[in-house]
Coordinates of C-alpha atoms in Angstrom, one line a residue:
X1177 CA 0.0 0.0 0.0
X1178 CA 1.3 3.6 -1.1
X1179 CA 0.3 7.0 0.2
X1180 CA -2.1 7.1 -3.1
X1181 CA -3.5 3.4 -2.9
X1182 CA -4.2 4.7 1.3
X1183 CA -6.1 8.2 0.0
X1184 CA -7.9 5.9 -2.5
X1185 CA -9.4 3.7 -0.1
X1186 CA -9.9 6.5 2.6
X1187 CA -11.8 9.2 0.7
X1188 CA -14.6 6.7 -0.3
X1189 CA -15.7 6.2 3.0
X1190 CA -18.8 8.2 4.9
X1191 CA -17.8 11.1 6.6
X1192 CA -18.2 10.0 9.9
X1193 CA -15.8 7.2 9.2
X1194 CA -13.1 9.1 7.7
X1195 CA -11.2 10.0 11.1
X1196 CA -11.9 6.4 12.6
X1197 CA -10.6 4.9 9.2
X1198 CA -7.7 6.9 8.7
X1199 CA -6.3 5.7 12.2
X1200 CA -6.6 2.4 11.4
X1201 CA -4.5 3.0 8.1
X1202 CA -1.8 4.8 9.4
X1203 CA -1.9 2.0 12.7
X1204 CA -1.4 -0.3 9.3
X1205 CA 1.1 1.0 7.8
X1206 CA 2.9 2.1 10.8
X1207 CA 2.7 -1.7 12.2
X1208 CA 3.9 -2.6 8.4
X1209 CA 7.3 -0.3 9.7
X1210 CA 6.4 2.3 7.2
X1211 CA 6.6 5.2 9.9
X1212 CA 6.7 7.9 7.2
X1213 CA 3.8 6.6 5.4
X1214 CA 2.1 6.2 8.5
X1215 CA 2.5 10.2 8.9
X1216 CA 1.5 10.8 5.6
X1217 CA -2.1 9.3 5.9
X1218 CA -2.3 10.3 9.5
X1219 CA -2.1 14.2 8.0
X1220 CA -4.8 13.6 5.0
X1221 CA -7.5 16.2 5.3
X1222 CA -11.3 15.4 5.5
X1223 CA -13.0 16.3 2.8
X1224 CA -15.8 19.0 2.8
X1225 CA -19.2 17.3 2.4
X1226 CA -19.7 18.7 -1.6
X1227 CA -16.3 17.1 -2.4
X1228 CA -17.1 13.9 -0.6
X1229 CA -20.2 13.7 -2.9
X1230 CA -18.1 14.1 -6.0
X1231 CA -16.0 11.6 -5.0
X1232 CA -18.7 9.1 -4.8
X1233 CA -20.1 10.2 -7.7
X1234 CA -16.8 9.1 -9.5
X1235 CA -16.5 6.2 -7.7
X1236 CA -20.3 4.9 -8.2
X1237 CA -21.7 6.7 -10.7
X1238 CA -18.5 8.1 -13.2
X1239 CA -20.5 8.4 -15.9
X1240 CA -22.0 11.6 -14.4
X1241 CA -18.6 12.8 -14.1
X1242 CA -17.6 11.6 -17.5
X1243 CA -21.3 13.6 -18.9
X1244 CA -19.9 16.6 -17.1
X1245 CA -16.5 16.5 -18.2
X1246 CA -17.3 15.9 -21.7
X1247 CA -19.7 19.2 -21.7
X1248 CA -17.2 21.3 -20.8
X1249 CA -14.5 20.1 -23.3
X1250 CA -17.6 20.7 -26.1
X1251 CA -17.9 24.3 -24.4
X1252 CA -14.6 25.2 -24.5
X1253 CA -13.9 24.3 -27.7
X1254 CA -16.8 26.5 -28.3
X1255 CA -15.5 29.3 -26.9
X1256 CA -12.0 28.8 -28.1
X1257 CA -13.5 28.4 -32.0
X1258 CA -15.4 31.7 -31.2
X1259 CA -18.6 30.0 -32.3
X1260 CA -20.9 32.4 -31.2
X1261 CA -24.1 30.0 -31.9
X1262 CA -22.8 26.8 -30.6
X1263 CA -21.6 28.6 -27.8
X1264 CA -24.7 30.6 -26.8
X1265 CA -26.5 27.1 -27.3
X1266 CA -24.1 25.3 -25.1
X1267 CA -24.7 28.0 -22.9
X1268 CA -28.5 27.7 -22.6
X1269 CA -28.2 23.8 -22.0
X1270 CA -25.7 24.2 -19.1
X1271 CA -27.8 24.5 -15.8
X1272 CA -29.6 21.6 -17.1
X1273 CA -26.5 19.7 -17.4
X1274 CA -25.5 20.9 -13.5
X1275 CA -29.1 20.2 -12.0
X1276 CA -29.0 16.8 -13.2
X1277 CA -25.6 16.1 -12.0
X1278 CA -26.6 17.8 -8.6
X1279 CA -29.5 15.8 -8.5
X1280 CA -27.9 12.7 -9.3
X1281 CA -24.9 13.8 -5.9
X1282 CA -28.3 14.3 -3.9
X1283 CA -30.3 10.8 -4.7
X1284 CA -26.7 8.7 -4.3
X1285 CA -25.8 10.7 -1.0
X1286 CA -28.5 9.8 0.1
X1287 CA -28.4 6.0 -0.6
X1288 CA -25.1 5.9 0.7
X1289 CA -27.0 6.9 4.5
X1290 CA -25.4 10.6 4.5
X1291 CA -27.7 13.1 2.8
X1292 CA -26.4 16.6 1.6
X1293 CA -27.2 19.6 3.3
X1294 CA -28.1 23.0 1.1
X1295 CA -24.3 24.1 1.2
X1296 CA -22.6 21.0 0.2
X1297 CA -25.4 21.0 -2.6
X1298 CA -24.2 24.0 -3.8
X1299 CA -20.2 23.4 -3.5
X1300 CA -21.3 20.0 -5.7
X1301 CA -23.0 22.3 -8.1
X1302 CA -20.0 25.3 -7.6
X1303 CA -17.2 22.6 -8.6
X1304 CA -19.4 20.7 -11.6
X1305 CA -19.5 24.6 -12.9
X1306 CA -15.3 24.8 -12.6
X1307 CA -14.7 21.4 -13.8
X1308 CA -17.0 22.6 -17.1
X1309 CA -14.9 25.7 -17.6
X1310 CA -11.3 24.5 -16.9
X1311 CA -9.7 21.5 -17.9
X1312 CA -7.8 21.5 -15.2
X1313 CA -10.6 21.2 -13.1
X1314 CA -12.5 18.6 -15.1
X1315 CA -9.0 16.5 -14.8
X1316 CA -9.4 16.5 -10.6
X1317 CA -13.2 15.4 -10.6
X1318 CA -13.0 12.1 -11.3
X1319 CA -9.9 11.3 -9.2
X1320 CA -12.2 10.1 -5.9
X1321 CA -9.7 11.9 -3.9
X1322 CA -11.0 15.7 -3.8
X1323 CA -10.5 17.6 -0.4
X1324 CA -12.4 20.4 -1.4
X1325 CA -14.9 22.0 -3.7
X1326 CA -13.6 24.1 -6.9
X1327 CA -14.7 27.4 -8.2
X1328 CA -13.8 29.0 -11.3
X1329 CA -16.3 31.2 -13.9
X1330 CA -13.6 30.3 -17.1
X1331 CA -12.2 33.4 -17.7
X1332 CA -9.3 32.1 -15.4
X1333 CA -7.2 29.1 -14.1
X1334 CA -8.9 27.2 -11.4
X1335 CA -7.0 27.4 -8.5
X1336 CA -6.0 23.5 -7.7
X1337 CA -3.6 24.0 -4.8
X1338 CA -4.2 21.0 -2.3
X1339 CA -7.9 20.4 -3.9
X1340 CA -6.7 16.8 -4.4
X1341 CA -4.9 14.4 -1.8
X1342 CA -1.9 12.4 -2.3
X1343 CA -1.8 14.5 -5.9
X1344 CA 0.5 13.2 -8.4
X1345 CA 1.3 14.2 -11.9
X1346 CA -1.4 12.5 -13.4
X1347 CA -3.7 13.7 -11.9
X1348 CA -3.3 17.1 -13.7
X1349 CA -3.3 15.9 -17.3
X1350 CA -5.7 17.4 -19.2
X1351 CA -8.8 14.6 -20.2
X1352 CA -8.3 12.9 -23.5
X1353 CA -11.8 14.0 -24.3
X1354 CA -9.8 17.5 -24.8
X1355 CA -7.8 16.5 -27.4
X1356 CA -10.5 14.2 -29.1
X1357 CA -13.4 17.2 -29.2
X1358 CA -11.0 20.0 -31.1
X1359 CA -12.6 20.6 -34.5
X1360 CA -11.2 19.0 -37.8
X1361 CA -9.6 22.6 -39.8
X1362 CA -12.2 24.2 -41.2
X1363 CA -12.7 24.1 -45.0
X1364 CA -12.0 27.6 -45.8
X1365 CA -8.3 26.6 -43.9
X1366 CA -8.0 23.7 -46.3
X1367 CA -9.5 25.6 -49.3
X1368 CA -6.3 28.5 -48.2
X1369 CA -3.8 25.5 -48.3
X1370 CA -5.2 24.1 -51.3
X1371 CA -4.7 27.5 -52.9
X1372 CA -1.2 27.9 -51.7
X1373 CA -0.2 24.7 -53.3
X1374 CA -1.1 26.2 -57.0
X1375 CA 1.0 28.5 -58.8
X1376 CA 1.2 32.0 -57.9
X1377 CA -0.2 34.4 -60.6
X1378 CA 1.7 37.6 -60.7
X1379 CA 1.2 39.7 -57.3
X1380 CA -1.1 42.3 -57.0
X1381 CA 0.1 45.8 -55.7
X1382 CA 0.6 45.5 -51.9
X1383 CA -2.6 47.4 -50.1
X1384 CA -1.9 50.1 -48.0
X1385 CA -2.0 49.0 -44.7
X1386 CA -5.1 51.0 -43.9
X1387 CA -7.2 49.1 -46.5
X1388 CA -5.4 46.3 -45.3
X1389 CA -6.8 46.2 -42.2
X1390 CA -10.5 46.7 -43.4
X1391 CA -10.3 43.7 -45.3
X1392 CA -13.3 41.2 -45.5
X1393 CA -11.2 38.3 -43.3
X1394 CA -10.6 41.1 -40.8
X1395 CA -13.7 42.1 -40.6
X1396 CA -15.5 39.3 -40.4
X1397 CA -13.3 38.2 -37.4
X1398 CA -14.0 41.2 -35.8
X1399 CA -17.8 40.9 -36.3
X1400 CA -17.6 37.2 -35.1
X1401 CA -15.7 38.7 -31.9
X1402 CA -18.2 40.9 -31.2
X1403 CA -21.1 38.7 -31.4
X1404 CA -19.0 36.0 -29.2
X1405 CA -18.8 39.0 -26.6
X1406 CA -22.9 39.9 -26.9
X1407 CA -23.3 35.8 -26.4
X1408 CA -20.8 36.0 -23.5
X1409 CA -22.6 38.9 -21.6
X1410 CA -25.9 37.3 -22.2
X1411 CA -25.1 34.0 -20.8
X1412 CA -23.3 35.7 -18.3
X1413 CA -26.4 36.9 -17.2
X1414 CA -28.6 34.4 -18.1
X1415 CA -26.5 31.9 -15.9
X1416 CA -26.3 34.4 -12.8
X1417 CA -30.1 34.1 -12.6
X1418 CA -30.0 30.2 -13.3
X1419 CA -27.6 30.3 -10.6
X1420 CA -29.9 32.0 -7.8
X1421 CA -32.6 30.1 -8.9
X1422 CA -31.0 26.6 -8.4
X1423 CA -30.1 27.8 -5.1
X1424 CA -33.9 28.9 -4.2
X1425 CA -34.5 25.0 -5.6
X1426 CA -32.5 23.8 -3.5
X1427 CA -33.9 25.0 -0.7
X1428 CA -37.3 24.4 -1.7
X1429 CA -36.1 20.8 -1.9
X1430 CA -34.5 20.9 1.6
X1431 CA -38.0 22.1 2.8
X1432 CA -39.6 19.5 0.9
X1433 CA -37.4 16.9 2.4
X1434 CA -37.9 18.3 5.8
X1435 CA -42.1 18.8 5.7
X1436 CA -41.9 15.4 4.1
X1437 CA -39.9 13.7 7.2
X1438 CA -42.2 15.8 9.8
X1439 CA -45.7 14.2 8.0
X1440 CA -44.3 11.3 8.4
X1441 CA -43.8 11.4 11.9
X1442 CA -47.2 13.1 12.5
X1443 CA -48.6 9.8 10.4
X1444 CA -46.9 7.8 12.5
X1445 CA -48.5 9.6 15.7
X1446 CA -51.9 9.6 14.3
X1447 CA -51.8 6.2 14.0
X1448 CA -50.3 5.5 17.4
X1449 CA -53.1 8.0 18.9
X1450 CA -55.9 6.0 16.9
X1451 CA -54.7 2.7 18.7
X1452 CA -54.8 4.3 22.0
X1453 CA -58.4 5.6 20.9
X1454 CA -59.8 2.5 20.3
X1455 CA -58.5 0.7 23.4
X1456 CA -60.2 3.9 25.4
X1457 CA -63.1 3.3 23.2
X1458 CA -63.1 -0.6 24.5
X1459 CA -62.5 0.1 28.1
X1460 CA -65.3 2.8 27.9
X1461 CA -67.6 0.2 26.7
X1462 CA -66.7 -2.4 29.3
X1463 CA -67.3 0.4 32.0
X1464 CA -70.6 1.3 30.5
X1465 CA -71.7 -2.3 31.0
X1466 CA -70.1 -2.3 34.0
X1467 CA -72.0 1.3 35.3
X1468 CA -75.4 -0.4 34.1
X1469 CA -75.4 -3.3 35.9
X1470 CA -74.2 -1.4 39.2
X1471 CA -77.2 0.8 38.6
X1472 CA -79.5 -2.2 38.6
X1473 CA -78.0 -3.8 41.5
X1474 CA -78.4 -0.2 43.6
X1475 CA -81.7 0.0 42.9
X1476 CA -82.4 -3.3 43.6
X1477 CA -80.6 -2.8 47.3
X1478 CA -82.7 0.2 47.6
X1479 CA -85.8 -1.3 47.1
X1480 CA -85.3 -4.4 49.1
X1481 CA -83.7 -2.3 52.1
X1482 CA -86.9 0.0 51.8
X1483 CA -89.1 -2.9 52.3
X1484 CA -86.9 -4.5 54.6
X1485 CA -87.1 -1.3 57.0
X1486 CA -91.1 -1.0 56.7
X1487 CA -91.3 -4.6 57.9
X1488 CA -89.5 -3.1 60.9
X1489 CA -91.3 -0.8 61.7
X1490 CA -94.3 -3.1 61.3
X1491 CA -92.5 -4.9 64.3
X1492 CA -91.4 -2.2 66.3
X1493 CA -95.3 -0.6 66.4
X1494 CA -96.2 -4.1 67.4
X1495 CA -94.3 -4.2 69.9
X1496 CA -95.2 -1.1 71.2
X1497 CA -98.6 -1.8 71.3
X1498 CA -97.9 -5.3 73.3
X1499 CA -96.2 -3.3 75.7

């Protein structure tokens, strides 16, 4: 067992094993007489709860990471291309792309006996949006062995420094998906080359480089830039209010969860409360019998002892008059 095989192994455990488990593999390597990689493991971070959910997507469900991960790479290249449609598409199909992978963090959390609470929800959905704008990002994801959520908006490097335990160079290498999703050259490129390759006619007079720079190629790019920066701004936008309103869904969803939980319970005391009801309802039965057939025998008792006492005094006048 090395440091990495160690992290492996630890960072796919609940959360409230991690500490318990992590002693018991540094007392194993330690007892192995590997004293340093017992330190090593003994000084692995916990994971925040978001990047413990990542890390089980990758190691249960990958193909979420591999959906998100792909995405991005098609985004990118997007971007990079300066499609302004594709991009602007892409754009629009995003937030779907992150609710479902949130989703997906929420249901397998779940499973796994350790749901997600409203911020860890959000650092899942903070990193999925990081790993889909940098590849350096999207490269850490699937490792299994994040320490902490990602954040990054594409317009810069995503800050990696000790996201990932027991890093190693591989872990940085950019997906293959990367290289695989870059555009064949375009055909005007080919049709330039193809031109190239055919013998020059005599060359025109040089432009000045005033028209020069109004040429068509020129300003098509620039017209192309522009629109790229219209599309930018308007996802920008567009995605800031996707952004806040996945977060009000994700409460709603914690209350949900919660009011769901609480009817339960109440369910649960209705029905305990309409046992105790019916056994009342028995035992006040059985005392109504009871009640009736002590009111019988008292009035019995009264009319015998009424009778009993006039036969008395029958007796006593009697006696009185004998006397």
């Amino acid at each position: 067992m090395d440091l990495r095989d160690a992290a492996q192994e630890l960072y796919a455990v609940p959360p409230r094993d991690f500490t318990t488990e992590r002693t018991t593999l540094a007392r194993k390597a330690k007892d192995d007489g590997d004293k340093d990689l017992a330190k090593e493991i003994a000084g692995l971070p916990k994971p925040t709860g978001g990047a413990w959910a990542i890390n089980m997507l990758s190691v249960h469900k990958p193909e979420v990471i591999d959906g998100v991960v792909r995405f991005g790479v098609a985004l990118r290249t997007a971007q990079e291309e300066g499609d302004a449609e594709a991009f602007r598409e892409l754009g629009q199909q995003r937030q779907g792309h992150l609710t479902s992978a949130v989703h997906a963090a929420k249901d397998l959390a779940t499973e796994l006996g350790t749901p997600l609470s409203a911020a860890a929800a959000a650092d899942v959905e903070q990193t999925l949006r990081a790993a889909m704008a940098d590849a350096g990002a999207a490269a850490v994801v699937g490792t299994g062995r994040l320490v902490r959520g990602l954040s990054g908006s594409g317009f810069e490097a995503v800050d990696l420094t000790g996201a990932v335990a027991a890093a190693a160079p591989g872990d940085l290498i950019v997906p293959e998906q990367e290289v695989a999703a870059k555009p064949a050259p375009k055909k005007e490129a080919a049709s330039r080359t193809k031109e190239a390759s055919l013998p020059k006619a005599a060359a025109p007079k040089k432009k000045p480089p005033e028209e020069e720079a109004t040429s068509l190629a020129d300003r098509r790019a620039a017209k192309q830039r522009a629109a790229l920066k219209v599309a930018q701004e308007e996802f920008d936008a567009a995605d800031q209010e996707a952004s806040e309103a996945e977060a009000t869904a994700s409460s709603a969803w914690d209350v949900v969860n919660e009011l769901s939980a609480r009817r339960t319970r109440l369910k649960s005391d209705i029905e305990d409360a309409k046992k105790r009801l019916s056994s009342l309802e028995a035992e006040l039965i059985g005392l109504t019998r009871d009640t009736e057939a002590a009111e019988s025998l008292k009035k019995r008792s009264v009319r015998e002892a009424a009778q009993k006492r006039r036969a008395a005094d029958q007796a006593q006048r009697r006696v009185d008059r004998l006397g």
